[in-house]
Amino acid sequence: METIKTLKNVPDQHGFFGKFGGQYAPEILKPALDELVEAYSRLRQNQEFHDELYRLNSTYSGRPTPIYFANRLTGHAGGAQIYLKREDLLHGGAHKINNAIGQALIAKYLGKNRLIAETGAGQHGTATAMVGALFGMETVIYMGTKDIERQLPNVKRMKLMGADVVPVNKGSKTLKDAVNEAMRDWVTNVETSHYLIGSVVGPHPFPMIVRDFQSVIGEEIKLEFPEKYGKLPDIVVACVGGGSNAAGTFYPLVDENVDLYGAEAGGIGESAGNNSASLSLGSSGIIHGAYTYMIQNREGHIIPTHSVSAGLDYPGVGPEHAFWKECGRVKYLPVSDEEALETFKLVSKLEGIIPALESAHAISLALKLAKEKSKDTRIVVTLSGRGDKDLDSVLGM
Ligand SMILES: *Cc1c(COP(=O)(O)O)cnc(C)c1O
């Protein structure tokens, strides 16, 4: 029998997943990144660190999350059984807390008492504000002034929890300008501050660190599912924005006999600018410190993306996903705005669960797959978050 080579041994010491990833960052960030690489390789072996993370995950965030058999959704599809991994039940309403808690704990072990983050839609900023309060750390969130106007409820939540929301009134006044300001702050204040990146993106070691903290999702599936149903699911699906909930869902399963699917934001069409499907519709290039897939024009400039869901509206994607795509381990497919909106309403009606618009992309893809499969096939979908935040944008349409 042919031995299966592991896909788990990545990244290498330079941060590469095959040819993807790396550390294409300005020279001035190098000392901060080196310190983090070194600190994390120590903390990874530290039992006390893992125990504390486990305790916070179970008592603060609400882990483990259940795996729910979606009976009526399954009946509607008329094929494979559909199960939902309920990350929407976590504190804050999404998987983002898994990463925020882990990185705040790194900051604590490094003796840093200040967290820096940037946020676009405000979901990651909110998760960072939560853990800032939890650990009693000074928290600074950079946010474009345009995004502040669009996401006022999240801005209020962040401030209530004690975070300092710094408006960025430069360039496009959105996420990418906020990233620049956050980086500048980190370089200036690296002795006291940790830069808490919100997805499996950026220069090494961030894609690895965020994947590891989100892997609690896939580890629980790997443990809970065979306990209840005798074996692993046949198919697992997750949505891909930056790619953190998907990476955390897939990574523990990459060496197993499970088909893996990523749902990307297909937006309103396949031409550049109409979607945010970096893997299925983009091309390779360097963005935010890593070589990966992205949405760019012929000159290699990032093109503004589109998605009905703010959390998927990002022109890049984590480098490990680029690696999985190239080795054929994970299939990535676009799901349109319209399909996601339809699924958002369908799941609400049939299950009494309002999914985040991001997660609705994954469920939509799962429904398509389920229709083609037999009734004894089992599909697990990661329900990355709840959709209360999306009511205005869906019902206003
Ligand atoms: C932020 C967010 C996403 C997208 O981020 P990933 O890093 O791709 O997981 C997906 N779902 C929800 C609910 C989110 O808040």
mmCIF file of C-alpha atoms and ligand atoms in Angstrom:
data_model
loop_
_atom_site.group_PDB
_atom_site.id
_atom_site.type_symbol
_atom_site.label_atom_id
_atom_site.label_comp_id
_atom_site.label_asym_id
_atom_site.label_seq_id
_atom_site.Cartn_x
_atom_site.Cartn_y
_atom_site.Cartn_z
ATOM 1 C CA MET A 1 0.000 0.000 0.000
ATOM 2 C CA GLU A 2 1.193 3.455 -0.812
ATOM 3 C CA THR A 3 1.963 5.495 2.270
ATOM 4 C CA ILE A 4 0.186 8.840 2.415
ATOM 5 C CA LYS A 5 2.603 11.703 2.860
ATOM 6 C CA THR A 6 1.505 14.046 5.630
ATOM 7 C CA LEU A 7 0.280 17.519 4.757
ATOM 8 C CA LYS A 8 0.614 18.560 8.378
ATOM 9 C CA ASN A 9 4.344 19.287 8.346
ATOM 10 C CA VAL A 10 3.943 22.828 7.166
ATOM 11 C CA PRO A 11 5.041 25.554 7.208
ATOM 12 C CA ASP A 12 8.819 25.005 7.071
ATOM 13 C CA GLN A 13 11.129 27.106 9.245
ATOM 14 C CA HIS A 14 10.915 30.010 6.801
ATOM 15 C CA GLY A 15 7.133 29.961 6.838
ATOM 16 C CA PHE A 16 6.548 28.251 3.498
ATOM 17 C CA PHE A 17 3.635 25.962 2.683
ATOM 18 C CA GLY A 18 5.172 24.486 -0.468
ATOM 19 C CA LYS A 19 5.937 27.614 -2.458
ATOM 20 C CA PHE A 20 3.312 29.726 -0.680
ATOM 21 C CA GLY A 21 3.558 31.868 2.440
ATOM 22 C CA GLY A 22 6.913 33.193 3.566
ATOM 23 C CA GLN A 23 7.744 36.512 5.152
ATOM 24 C CA TYR A 24 7.595 39.210 2.469
ATOM 25 C CA ALA A 25 7.471 41.981 5.040
ATOM 26 C CA PRO A 26 9.267 45.310 5.332
ATOM 27 C CA GLU A 27 12.723 44.948 6.907
ATOM 28 C CA ILE A 28 11.630 47.029 9.865
ATOM 29 C CA LEU A 29 9.138 44.319 10.945
ATOM 30 C CA LYS A 30 11.763 41.555 10.948
ATOM 31 C CA PRO A 31 12.808 41.806 14.642
ATOM 32 C CA ALA A 32 9.161 41.723 15.787
ATOM 33 C CA LEU A 33 8.383 38.719 13.574
ATOM 34 C CA ASP A 34 11.534 36.891 14.686
ATOM 35 C CA GLU A 35 10.627 37.428 18.324
ATOM 36 C CA LEU A 36 7.157 36.017 17.699
ATOM 37 C CA VAL A 37 8.505 32.960 15.829
ATOM 38 C CA GLU A 38 10.850 32.196 18.699
ATOM 39 C CA ALA A 39 8.251 32.820 21.434
ATOM 40 C CA TYR A 40 5.595 30.722 19.749
ATOM 41 C CA SER A 41 7.902 27.747 19.206
ATOM 42 C CA ARG A 42 8.527 27.790 22.965
ATOM 43 C CA LEU A 43 4.882 28.279 23.960
ATOM 44 C CA ARG A 44 3.777 25.449 21.687
ATOM 45 C CA GLN A 45 5.636 23.065 24.008
ATOM 46 C CA ASN A 46 4.423 24.741 27.193
ATOM 47 C CA GLN A 47 1.794 22.642 28.996
ATOM 48 C CA GLU A 48 0.783 25.489 31.293
ATOM 49 C CA PHE A 49 0.001 27.630 28.223
ATOM 50 C CA HIS A 50 -2.157 24.884 26.698
ATOM 51 C CA ASP A 51 -3.968 24.277 29.987
ATOM 52 C CA GLU A 52 -4.819 27.950 30.336
ATOM 53 C CA LEU A 53 -6.010 28.115 26.730
ATOM 54 C CA TYR A 54 -8.177 25.046 27.272
ATOM 55 C CA ARG A 55 -9.685 26.509 30.445
ATOM 56 C CA LEU A 56 -10.542 29.825 28.747
ATOM 57 C CA ASN A 57 -11.953 28.078 25.692
ATOM 58 C CA SER A 58 -14.302 26.053 27.862
ATOM 59 C CA THR A 59 -15.281 28.639 30.501
ATOM 60 C CA TYR A 60 -15.178 31.930 28.592
ATOM 61 C CA SER A 61 -15.858 31.073 24.945
ATOM 62 C CA GLY A 62 -18.176 28.104 25.379
ATOM 63 C CA ARG A 63 -16.225 25.188 23.901
ATOM 64 C CA PRO A 64 -16.676 22.493 22.820
ATOM 65 C CA THR A 65 -19.398 23.526 20.370
ATOM 66 C CA PRO A 66 -22.029 20.938 19.392
ATOM 67 C CA ILE A 67 -22.390 19.210 16.063
ATOM 68 C CA TYR A 68 -26.067 19.438 15.131
ATOM 69 C CA PHE A 69 -27.871 17.180 12.658
ATOM 70 C CA ALA A 70 -29.875 19.576 10.460
ATOM 71 C CA ASN A 71 -32.866 17.323 9.889
ATOM 72 C CA ARG A 72 -35.122 19.625 7.890
ATOM 73 C CA LEU A 73 -32.280 21.051 5.811
ATOM 74 C CA THR A 74 -31.265 17.472 5.014
ATOM 75 C CA GLY A 75 -34.852 16.679 3.992
ATOM 76 C CA HIS A 76 -34.910 19.761 1.786
ATOM 77 C CA ALA A 77 -31.731 18.740 -0.048
ATOM 78 C CA GLY A 78 -33.033 15.184 -0.410
ATOM 79 C CA GLY A 79 -29.595 13.551 -0.451
ATOM 80 C CA ALA A 80 -26.686 13.432 1.966
ATOM 81 C CA GLN A 81 -27.108 14.143 5.688
ATOM 82 C CA ILE A 82 -26.095 17.686 6.669
ATOM 83 C CA TYR A 83 -24.563 18.443 10.064
ATOM 84 C CA LEU A 84 -23.636 21.893 11.390
ATOM 85 C CA LYS A 85 -20.575 22.551 13.555
ATOM 86 C CA ARG A 86 -21.997 25.290 15.747
ATOM 87 C CA GLU A 87 -19.299 27.972 16.026
ATOM 88 C CA ASP A 88 -22.185 30.464 15.983
ATOM 89 C CA LEU A 89 -22.854 29.510 19.616
ATOM 90 C CA LEU A 90 -19.504 30.831 20.840
ATOM 91 C CA HIS A 91 -19.165 34.012 22.877
ATOM 92 C CA GLY A 92 -19.287 36.919 20.442
ATOM 93 C CA GLY A 93 -21.239 34.835 17.945
ATOM 94 C CA ALA A 94 -18.400 33.556 15.756
ATOM 95 C CA HIS A 95 -15.180 31.551 15.605
ATOM 96 C CA LYS A 96 -13.005 34.678 15.851
ATOM 97 C CA ILE A 97 -12.724 34.361 19.636
ATOM 98 C CA ASN A 98 -10.713 31.088 19.231
ATOM 99 C CA ASN A 99 -7.850 33.045 17.692
ATOM 100 C CA ALA A 100 -8.202 36.222 19.739
ATOM 101 C CA ILE A 101 -7.945 34.344 23.060
ATOM 102 C CA GLY A 102 -4.917 32.367 21.891
ATOM 103 C CA GLN A 103 -3.008 35.412 20.716
ATOM 104 C CA ALA A 104 -3.882 37.472 23.803
ATOM 105 C CA LEU A 105 -2.461 34.584 25.827
ATOM 106 C CA ILE A 106 0.759 34.760 23.781
ATOM 107 C CA ALA A 107 0.935 38.479 24.591
ATOM 108 C CA LYS A 108 0.478 37.700 28.280
ATOM 109 C CA TYR A 109 3.277 35.104 28.302
ATOM 110 C CA LEU A 110 5.537 37.595 26.492
ATOM 111 C CA GLY A 111 4.820 40.169 29.188
ATOM 112 C CA LYS A 112 3.090 42.497 26.724
ATOM 113 C CA ASN A 113 0.173 44.460 28.020
ATOM 114 C CA ARG A 114 -1.116 46.129 24.867
ATOM 115 C CA LEU A 115 -3.030 44.663 21.906
ATOM 116 C CA ILE A 116 -3.132 46.197 18.444
ATOM 117 C CA ALA A 117 -5.602 45.099 15.776
ATOM 118 C CA GLU A 118 -7.199 46.384 12.628
ATOM 119 C CA THR A 119 -10.742 45.698 11.595
ATOM 120 C CA GLY A 120 -12.888 46.202 8.521
ATOM 121 C CA ALA A 121 -16.363 44.899 9.265
ATOM 122 C CA GLY A 122 -15.674 45.147 12.985
ATOM 123 C CA GLN A 123 -16.014 41.455 13.855
ATOM 124 C CA HIS A 124 -12.319 40.919 14.538
ATOM 125 C CA GLY A 125 -12.068 44.251 16.344
ATOM 126 C CA THR A 126 -14.912 43.163 18.598
ATOM 127 C CA ALA A 127 -13.237 39.824 19.393
ATOM 128 C CA THR A 128 -9.999 41.675 20.177
ATOM 129 C CA ALA A 129 -11.840 44.145 22.424
ATOM 130 C CA MET A 130 -13.352 41.181 24.315
ATOM 131 C CA VAL A 131 -10.017 39.566 25.057
ATOM 132 C CA GLY A 132 -8.477 42.950 25.841
ATOM 133 C CA ALA A 133 -11.056 43.320 28.597
ATOM 134 C CA LEU A 134 -10.675 39.675 29.644
ATOM 135 C CA PHE A 135 -6.915 40.039 30.143
ATOM 136 C CA GLY A 136 -7.004 43.659 31.324
ATOM 137 C CA MET A 137 -4.876 44.820 28.419
ATOM 138 C CA GLU A 138 -4.832 48.184 26.692
ATOM 139 C CA THR A 139 -6.500 47.619 23.303
ATOM 140 C CA VAL A 140 -6.118 49.786 20.222
ATOM 141 C CA ILE A 141 -8.231 49.056 17.149
ATOM 142 C CA TYR A 142 -7.468 50.788 13.852
ATOM 143 C CA MET A 143 -10.448 51.256 11.598
ATOM 144 C CA GLY A 144 -11.011 53.235 8.391
ATOM 145 C CA THR A 145 -13.390 56.165 8.814
ATOM 146 C CA LYS A 146 -15.591 54.785 6.040
ATOM 147 C CA ASP A 147 -15.872 51.470 7.907
ATOM 148 C CA ILE A 148 -16.584 53.271 11.190
ATOM 149 C CA GLU A 149 -19.610 54.908 9.553
ATOM 150 C CA ARG A 150 -20.823 51.590 8.089
ATOM 151 C CA GLN A 151 -20.309 49.501 11.244
ATOM 152 C CA LEU A 152 -21.449 51.769 14.044
ATOM 153 C CA PRO A 153 -22.927 49.047 16.326
ATOM 154 C CA ASN A 154 -19.587 47.188 16.392
ATOM 155 C CA VAL A 155 -17.736 50.446 17.096
ATOM 156 C CA LYS A 156 -20.023 51.026 20.079
ATOM 157 C CA ARG A 157 -19.437 47.492 21.350
ATOM 158 C CA MET A 158 -15.662 47.863 21.101
ATOM 159 C CA LYS A 159 -15.701 51.148 22.989
ATOM 160 C CA LEU A 160 -18.017 49.775 25.669
ATOM 161 C CA MET A 161 -15.528 46.971 26.301
ATOM 162 C CA GLY A 162 -12.787 49.525 26.795
ATOM 163 C CA ALA A 163 -11.003 49.482 23.428
ATOM 164 C CA ASP A 164 -9.648 52.624 21.852
ATOM 165 C CA VAL A 165 -10.988 52.799 18.273
ATOM 166 C CA VAL A 166 -8.597 54.900 16.195
ATOM 167 C CA PRO A 167 -10.124 56.330 13.004
ATOM 168 C CA VAL A 168 -7.906 56.062 9.904
ATOM 169 C CA ASN A 169 -8.676 58.885 7.531
ATOM 170 C CA LYS A 170 -6.150 58.017 4.802
ATOM 171 C CA GLY A 171 -6.325 56.466 1.336
ATOM 172 C CA SER A 172 -9.534 54.528 0.778
ATOM 173 C CA LYS A 173 -10.396 54.932 4.505
ATOM 174 C CA THR A 174 -11.020 51.177 4.778
ATOM 175 C CA LEU A 175 -9.304 47.990 5.929
ATOM 176 C CA LYS A 176 -6.082 48.212 3.924
ATOM 177 C CA ASP A 177 -5.286 51.656 5.294
ATOM 178 C CA ALA A 178 -6.082 50.454 8.808
ATOM 179 C CA VAL A 179 -3.585 47.569 8.271
ATOM 180 C CA ASN A 180 -0.815 50.081 7.464
ATOM 181 C CA GLU A 181 -1.507 52.080 10.622
ATOM 182 C CA ALA A 182 -1.603 48.962 12.796
ATOM 183 C CA MET A 183 1.761 47.822 11.360
ATOM 184 C CA ARG A 184 3.260 51.261 12.029
ATOM 185 C CA ASP A 185 2.065 51.122 15.627
ATOM 186 C CA TRP A 186 3.508 47.603 16.103
ATOM 187 C CA VAL A 187 6.931 48.589 14.787
ATOM 188 C CA THR A 188 7.020 51.605 17.102
ATOM 189 C CA ASN A 189 5.726 49.824 20.215
ATOM 190 C CA VAL A 190 6.878 46.230 19.768
ATOM 191 C CA GLU A 191 8.340 45.997 23.290
ATOM 192 C CA THR A 192 4.948 46.515 24.927
ATOM 193 C CA SER A 193 2.525 45.467 22.180
ATOM 194 C CA HIS A 194 1.289 42.407 20.313
ATOM 195 C CA TYR A 195 -0.243 42.709 16.847
ATOM 196 C CA LEU A 196 -3.308 40.476 16.878
ATOM 197 C CA ILE A 197 -3.963 39.465 13.257
ATOM 198 C CA GLY A 198 -7.479 38.179 12.657
ATOM 199 C CA SER A 199 -7.091 35.496 10.005
ATOM 200 C CA VAL A 200 -4.566 32.997 8.570
ATOM 201 C CA VAL A 201 -2.946 35.793 6.547
ATOM 202 C CA GLY A 202 0.108 38.043 6.782
ATOM 203 C CA PRO A 203 3.797 37.152 7.084
ATOM 204 C CA HIS A 204 5.103 34.055 8.908
ATOM 205 C CA PRO A 205 4.374 33.073 11.686
ATOM 206 C CA PHE A 206 0.816 34.501 11.671
ATOM 207 C CA PRO A 207 -0.784 32.015 9.214
ATOM 208 C CA MET A 208 0.531 29.122 11.331
ATOM 209 C CA ILE A 209 -0.406 30.633 14.695
ATOM 210 C CA VAL A 210 -3.969 31.503 13.677
ATOM 211 C CA ARG A 211 -4.448 28.074 12.052
ATOM 212 C CA ASP A 212 -3.284 26.358 15.224
ATOM 213 C CA PHE A 213 -5.719 28.284 17.450
ATOM 214 C CA GLN A 214 -8.609 27.702 15.037
ATOM 215 C CA SER A 215 -7.768 23.986 14.726
ATOM 216 C CA VAL A 216 -9.823 23.365 17.838
ATOM 217 C CA ILE A 217 -12.786 23.314 15.386
ATOM 218 C CA GLY A 218 -11.446 20.404 13.304
ATOM 219 C CA GLU A 219 -10.064 18.594 16.357
ATOM 220 C CA GLU A 220 -13.526 18.561 17.929
ATOM 221 C CA ILE A 221 -15.082 17.242 14.704
ATOM 222 C CA LYS A 222 -12.415 14.535 14.605
ATOM 223 C CA LEU A 223 -13.206 13.538 18.181
ATOM 224 C CA GLU A 224 -16.990 14.019 18.414
ATOM 225 C CA PHE A 225 -18.135 12.696 15.061
ATOM 226 C CA PRO A 226 -16.721 9.136 15.233
ATOM 227 C CA GLU A 227 -17.877 8.920 18.871
ATOM 228 C CA LYS A 228 -21.479 9.527 17.791
ATOM 229 C CA TYR A 229 -21.615 8.131 14.266
ATOM 230 C CA GLY A 230 -18.876 5.507 14.209
ATOM 231 C CA LYS A 231 -16.626 7.204 11.668
ATOM 232 C CA LEU A 232 -15.462 10.538 10.330
ATOM 233 C CA PRO A 233 -17.772 12.511 8.015
ATOM 234 C CA ASP A 234 -17.370 11.886 4.273
ATOM 235 C CA ILE A 235 -17.321 15.577 3.351
ATOM 236 C CA VAL A 236 -16.464 18.734 5.296
ATOM 237 C CA VAL A 237 -17.277 22.258 4.069
ATOM 238 C CA ALA A 238 -16.295 25.722 5.332
ATOM 239 C CA CYS A 239 -16.387 29.272 3.981
ATOM 240 C CA VAL A 240 -13.165 31.063 3.067
ATOM 241 C CA GLY A 241 -12.555 34.773 3.561
ATOM 242 C CA GLY A 242 -9.027 35.148 4.873
ATOM 243 C CA GLY A 243 -9.467 31.456 5.560
ATOM 244 C CA SER A 244 -9.201 31.015 9.331
ATOM 245 C CA ASN A 245 -12.368 29.054 10.135
ATOM 246 C CA ALA A 246 -11.721 26.862 7.097
ATOM 247 C CA ALA A 247 -8.044 26.291 7.940
ATOM 248 C CA GLY A 248 -8.987 25.384 11.508
ATOM 249 C CA THR A 249 -11.674 23.034 10.252
ATOM 250 C CA PHE A 250 -9.502 21.356 7.578
ATOM 251 C CA TYR A 251 -6.027 21.136 9.114
ATOM 252 C CA PRO A 252 -6.769 18.323 11.606
ATOM 253 C CA LEU A 253 -8.441 16.387 8.761
ATOM 254 C CA VAL A 254 -5.933 16.846 5.902
ATOM 255 C CA ASP A 255 -4.360 13.420 6.392
ATOM 256 C CA GLU A 256 -7.741 11.692 6.799
ATOM 257 C CA ASN A 257 -10.031 10.167 4.227
ATOM 258 C CA VAL A 258 -12.433 13.131 4.146
ATOM 259 C CA ASP A 259 -13.295 15.302 1.119
ATOM 260 C CA LEU A 260 -12.697 18.968 1.900
ATOM 261 C CA TYR A 261 -14.457 21.922 0.249
ATOM 262 C CA GLY A 262 -13.973 25.677 0.643
ATOM 263 C CA ALA A 263 -16.769 28.078 -0.326
ATOM 264 C CA GLU A 264 -15.564 31.445 -1.576
ATOM 265 C CA ALA A 265 -17.466 34.672 -2.206
ATOM 266 C CA GLY A 266 -18.556 34.497 -5.847
ATOM 267 C CA GLY A 267 -20.276 37.869 -5.482
ATOM 268 C CA ILE A 268 -22.171 39.059 -8.551
ATOM 269 C CA GLY A 269 -19.985 37.550 -11.265
ATOM 270 C CA GLU A 270 -16.693 36.036 -12.347
ATOM 271 C CA SER A 271 -14.956 39.147 -13.675
ATOM 272 C CA ALA A 272 -12.405 40.867 -11.458
ATOM 273 C CA GLY A 273 -13.988 43.333 -9.046
ATOM 274 C CA ASN A 274 -17.280 41.462 -8.842
ATOM 275 C CA ASN A 275 -16.230 38.844 -6.281
ATOM 276 C CA SER A 276 -13.674 37.974 -3.590
ATOM 277 C CA ALA A 277 -12.934 34.426 -4.731
ATOM 278 C CA SER A 278 -9.111 34.598 -4.602
ATOM 279 C CA LEU A 279 -8.537 30.853 -5.030
ATOM 280 C CA SER A 280 -11.213 29.901 -7.536
ATOM 281 C CA LEU A 281 -11.127 33.101 -9.633
ATOM 282 C CA GLY A 282 -7.844 34.889 -8.737
ATOM 283 C CA SER A 283 -4.143 34.319 -9.418
ATOM 284 C CA SER A 284 -0.930 34.031 -7.411
ATOM 285 C CA GLY A 285 0.980 37.011 -6.056
ATOM 286 C CA ILE A 286 2.251 38.695 -2.922
ATOM 287 C CA ILE A 287 -0.232 40.376 -0.607
ATOM 288 C CA HIS A 288 0.176 41.482 3.023
ATOM 289 C CA GLY A 289 3.506 39.740 3.509
ATOM 290 C CA ALA A 290 2.770 36.350 1.957
ATOM 291 C CA TYR A 291 2.900 34.685 -1.470
ATOM 292 C CA THR A 292 -0.582 33.330 -2.052
ATOM 293 C CA TYR A 293 -3.635 33.730 -4.268
ATOM 294 C CA MET A 294 -5.250 37.113 -4.669
ATOM 295 C CA ILE A 295 -7.514 39.308 -6.771
ATOM 296 C CA GLN A 296 -5.290 41.514 -8.921
ATOM 297 C CA ASN A 297 -5.128 43.170 -12.311
ATOM 298 C CA ARG A 298 -2.523 42.388 -15.025
ATOM 299 C CA GLU A 299 -0.066 44.832 -13.466
ATOM 300 C CA GLY A 300 -0.268 42.988 -10.146
ATOM 301 C CA HIS A 301 -2.265 45.687 -8.360
ATOM 302 C CA ILE A 302 -4.910 44.612 -5.876
ATOM 303 C CA ILE A 303 -8.416 45.183 -7.251
ATOM 304 C CA PRO A 304 -11.242 46.204 -4.890
ATOM 305 C CA THR A 305 -13.350 43.114 -4.237
ATOM 306 C CA HIS A 306 -17.034 42.575 -3.735
ATOM 307 C CA SER A 307 -19.137 40.308 -1.550
ATOM 308 C CA VAL A 308 -22.526 40.686 0.091
ATOM 309 C CA SER A 309 -20.823 39.441 3.261
ATOM 310 C CA ALA A 310 -18.263 41.802 4.776
ATOM 311 C CA GLY A 311 -16.276 38.967 6.375
ATOM 312 C CA LEU A 312 -15.481 37.395 2.992
ATOM 313 C CA ASP A 313 -14.740 40.675 1.242
ATOM 314 C CA TYR A 314 -10.936 40.448 1.259
ATOM 315 C CA PRO A 315 -8.654 40.379 -1.840
ATOM 316 C CA GLY A 316 -6.222 37.756 -0.488
ATOM 317 C CA VAL A 317 -6.389 34.380 1.244
ATOM 318 C CA GLY A 318 -4.211 32.426 3.667
ATOM 319 C CA PRO A 319 -1.171 30.798 1.978
ATOM 320 C CA GLU A 320 -1.950 27.327 3.350
ATOM 321 C CA HIS A 321 -5.154 27.349 1.292
ATOM 322 C CA ALA A 322 -3.099 28.186 -1.827
ATOM 323 C CA PHE A 323 -0.950 25.159 -0.934
ATOM 324 C CA TRP A 324 -3.976 22.865 -0.454
ATOM 325 C CA LYS A 325 -5.449 24.086 -3.725
ATOM 326 C CA GLU A 326 -2.236 23.411 -5.665
ATOM 327 C CA CYS A 327 -1.787 19.914 -4.264
ATOM 328 C CA GLY A 328 -5.454 19.206 -4.944
ATOM 329 C CA ARG A 329 -6.270 18.389 -1.336
ATOM 330 C CA VAL A 330 -9.087 20.930 -0.974
ATOM 331 C CA LYS A 331 -11.546 22.042 -3.664
ATOM 332 C CA TYR A 332 -12.495 25.722 -3.686
ATOM 333 C CA LEU A 333 -15.687 26.878 -5.369
ATOM 334 C CA PRO A 334 -17.413 30.270 -5.640
ATOM 335 C CA VAL A 335 -20.909 30.799 -4.234
ATOM 336 C CA SER A 336 -22.801 33.865 -5.440
ATOM 337 C CA ASP A 337 -24.341 36.640 -3.317
ATOM 338 C CA GLU A 338 -27.762 35.497 -4.483
ATOM 339 C CA GLU A 339 -27.204 31.868 -3.477
ATOM 340 C CA ALA A 340 -25.902 32.936 -0.067
ATOM 341 C CA LEU A 341 -28.888 35.217 0.547
ATOM 342 C CA GLU A 342 -31.297 32.475 -0.445
ATOM 343 C CA THR A 343 -29.571 30.010 1.897
ATOM 344 C CA PHE A 344 -29.557 32.583 4.707
ATOM 345 C CA LYS A 345 -33.356 32.713 4.546
ATOM 346 C CA LEU A 346 -33.779 28.984 3.979
ATOM 347 C CA VAL A 347 -31.730 27.930 7.029
ATOM 348 C CA SER A 348 -33.528 30.505 9.188
ATOM 349 C CA LYS A 349 -36.951 29.124 8.139
ATOM 350 C CA LEU A 350 -36.111 25.415 8.226
ATOM 351 C CA GLU A 351 -33.875 25.217 11.291
ATOM 352 C CA GLY A 352 -34.559 28.335 13.368
ATOM 353 C CA ILE A 353 -30.885 29.157 13.047
ATOM 354 C CA ILE A 354 -29.908 32.468 11.431
ATOM 355 C CA PRO A 355 -26.471 31.862 9.900
ATOM 356 C CA ALA A 356 -23.911 34.594 9.247
ATOM 357 C CA LEU A 357 -23.916 35.526 5.552
ATOM 358 C CA GLU A 358 -20.336 34.207 5.424
ATOM 359 C CA SER A 359 -21.451 30.821 6.750
ATOM 360 C CA ALA A 360 -24.451 30.816 4.399
ATOM 361 C CA HIS A 361 -21.921 30.506 1.536
ATOM 362 C CA ALA A 362 -20.640 27.254 3.047
ATOM 363 C CA ILE A 363 -24.129 25.867 3.663
ATOM 364 C CA SER A 364 -25.147 26.746 0.114
ATOM 365 C CA LEU A 365 -22.229 24.730 -1.264
ATOM 366 C CA ALA A 366 -23.047 21.863 1.120
ATOM 367 C CA LEU A 367 -26.638 21.820 -0.152
ATOM 368 C CA LYS A 368 -25.402 21.486 -3.747
ATOM 369 C CA LEU A 369 -23.076 18.636 -2.782
ATOM 370 C CA ALA A 370 -25.779 16.930 -0.695
ATOM 371 C CA LYS A 371 -28.182 16.838 -3.640
ATOM 372 C CA GLU A 372 -25.702 14.759 -5.657
ATOM 373 C CA LYS A 373 -24.934 12.264 -2.884
ATOM 374 C CA SER A 374 -26.708 9.283 -1.359
ATOM 375 C CA LYS A 375 -28.559 9.385 1.965
ATOM 376 C CA ASP A 376 -25.794 7.541 3.821
ATOM 377 C CA THR A 377 -23.239 10.238 2.995
ATOM 378 C CA ARG A 378 -22.498 12.619 5.875
ATOM 379 C CA ILE A 379 -21.510 16.255 5.377
ATOM 380 C CA VAL A 380 -20.319 18.523 8.182
ATOM 381 C CA VAL A 381 -20.468 22.290 7.538
ATOM 382 C CA THR A 382 -18.722 24.751 9.803
ATOM 383 C CA LEU A 383 -21.307 27.351 10.781
ATOM 384 C CA SER A 384 -18.699 30.042 11.446
ATOM 385 C CA GLY A 385 -21.043 32.576 13.026
ATOM 386 C CA ARG A 386 -24.550 33.800 13.649
ATOM 387 C CA GLY A 387 -26.361 36.166 11.346
ATOM 388 C CA ASP A 388 -27.882 38.747 13.680
ATOM 389 C CA LYS A 389 -25.288 41.240 12.407
ATOM 390 C CA ASP A 390 -26.564 40.722 8.839
ATOM 391 C CA LEU A 391 -30.259 41.395 9.341
ATOM 392 C CA ASP A 392 -30.110 44.979 8.074
ATOM 393 C CA SER A 393 -28.155 44.142 4.946
ATOM 394 C CA VAL A 394 -30.405 41.174 4.077
ATOM 395 C CA LEU A 395 -33.803 42.584 4.930
ATOM 396 C CA GLY A 396 -32.944 46.011 3.542
ATOM 397 C CA MET A 397 -32.452 44.445 0.115
HETATM 398 C C1 LIG B 1 -14.682 36.948 9.805
HETATM 399 C C2 LIG B 1 -15.651 35.894 9.492
HETATM 400 C C3 LIG B 1 -15.443 34.969 8.445
HETATM 401 C C4 LIG B 1 -14.283 35.036 7.499
HETATM 402 O O1 LIG B 1 -13.027 34.902 8.084
HETATM 403 P P1 LIG B 1 -12.143 33.586 7.920
HETATM 404 O O2 LIG B 1 -10.803 34.023 8.386
HETATM 405 O O3 LIG B 1 -12.160 33.190 6.484
HETATM 406 O O4 LIG B 1 -12.728 32.534 8.777
HETATM 407 C C5 LIG B 1 -16.371 33.948 8.272
HETATM 408 N N1 LIG B 1 -17.465 33.852 9.053
HETATM 409 C C6 LIG B 1 -17.710 34.731 10.053
HETATM 410 C C7 LIG B 1 -18.941 34.555 10.861
HETATM 411 C C8 LIG B 1 -16.827 35.781 10.308
HETATM 412 O O5 LIG B 1 -17.088 36.644 11.294
#
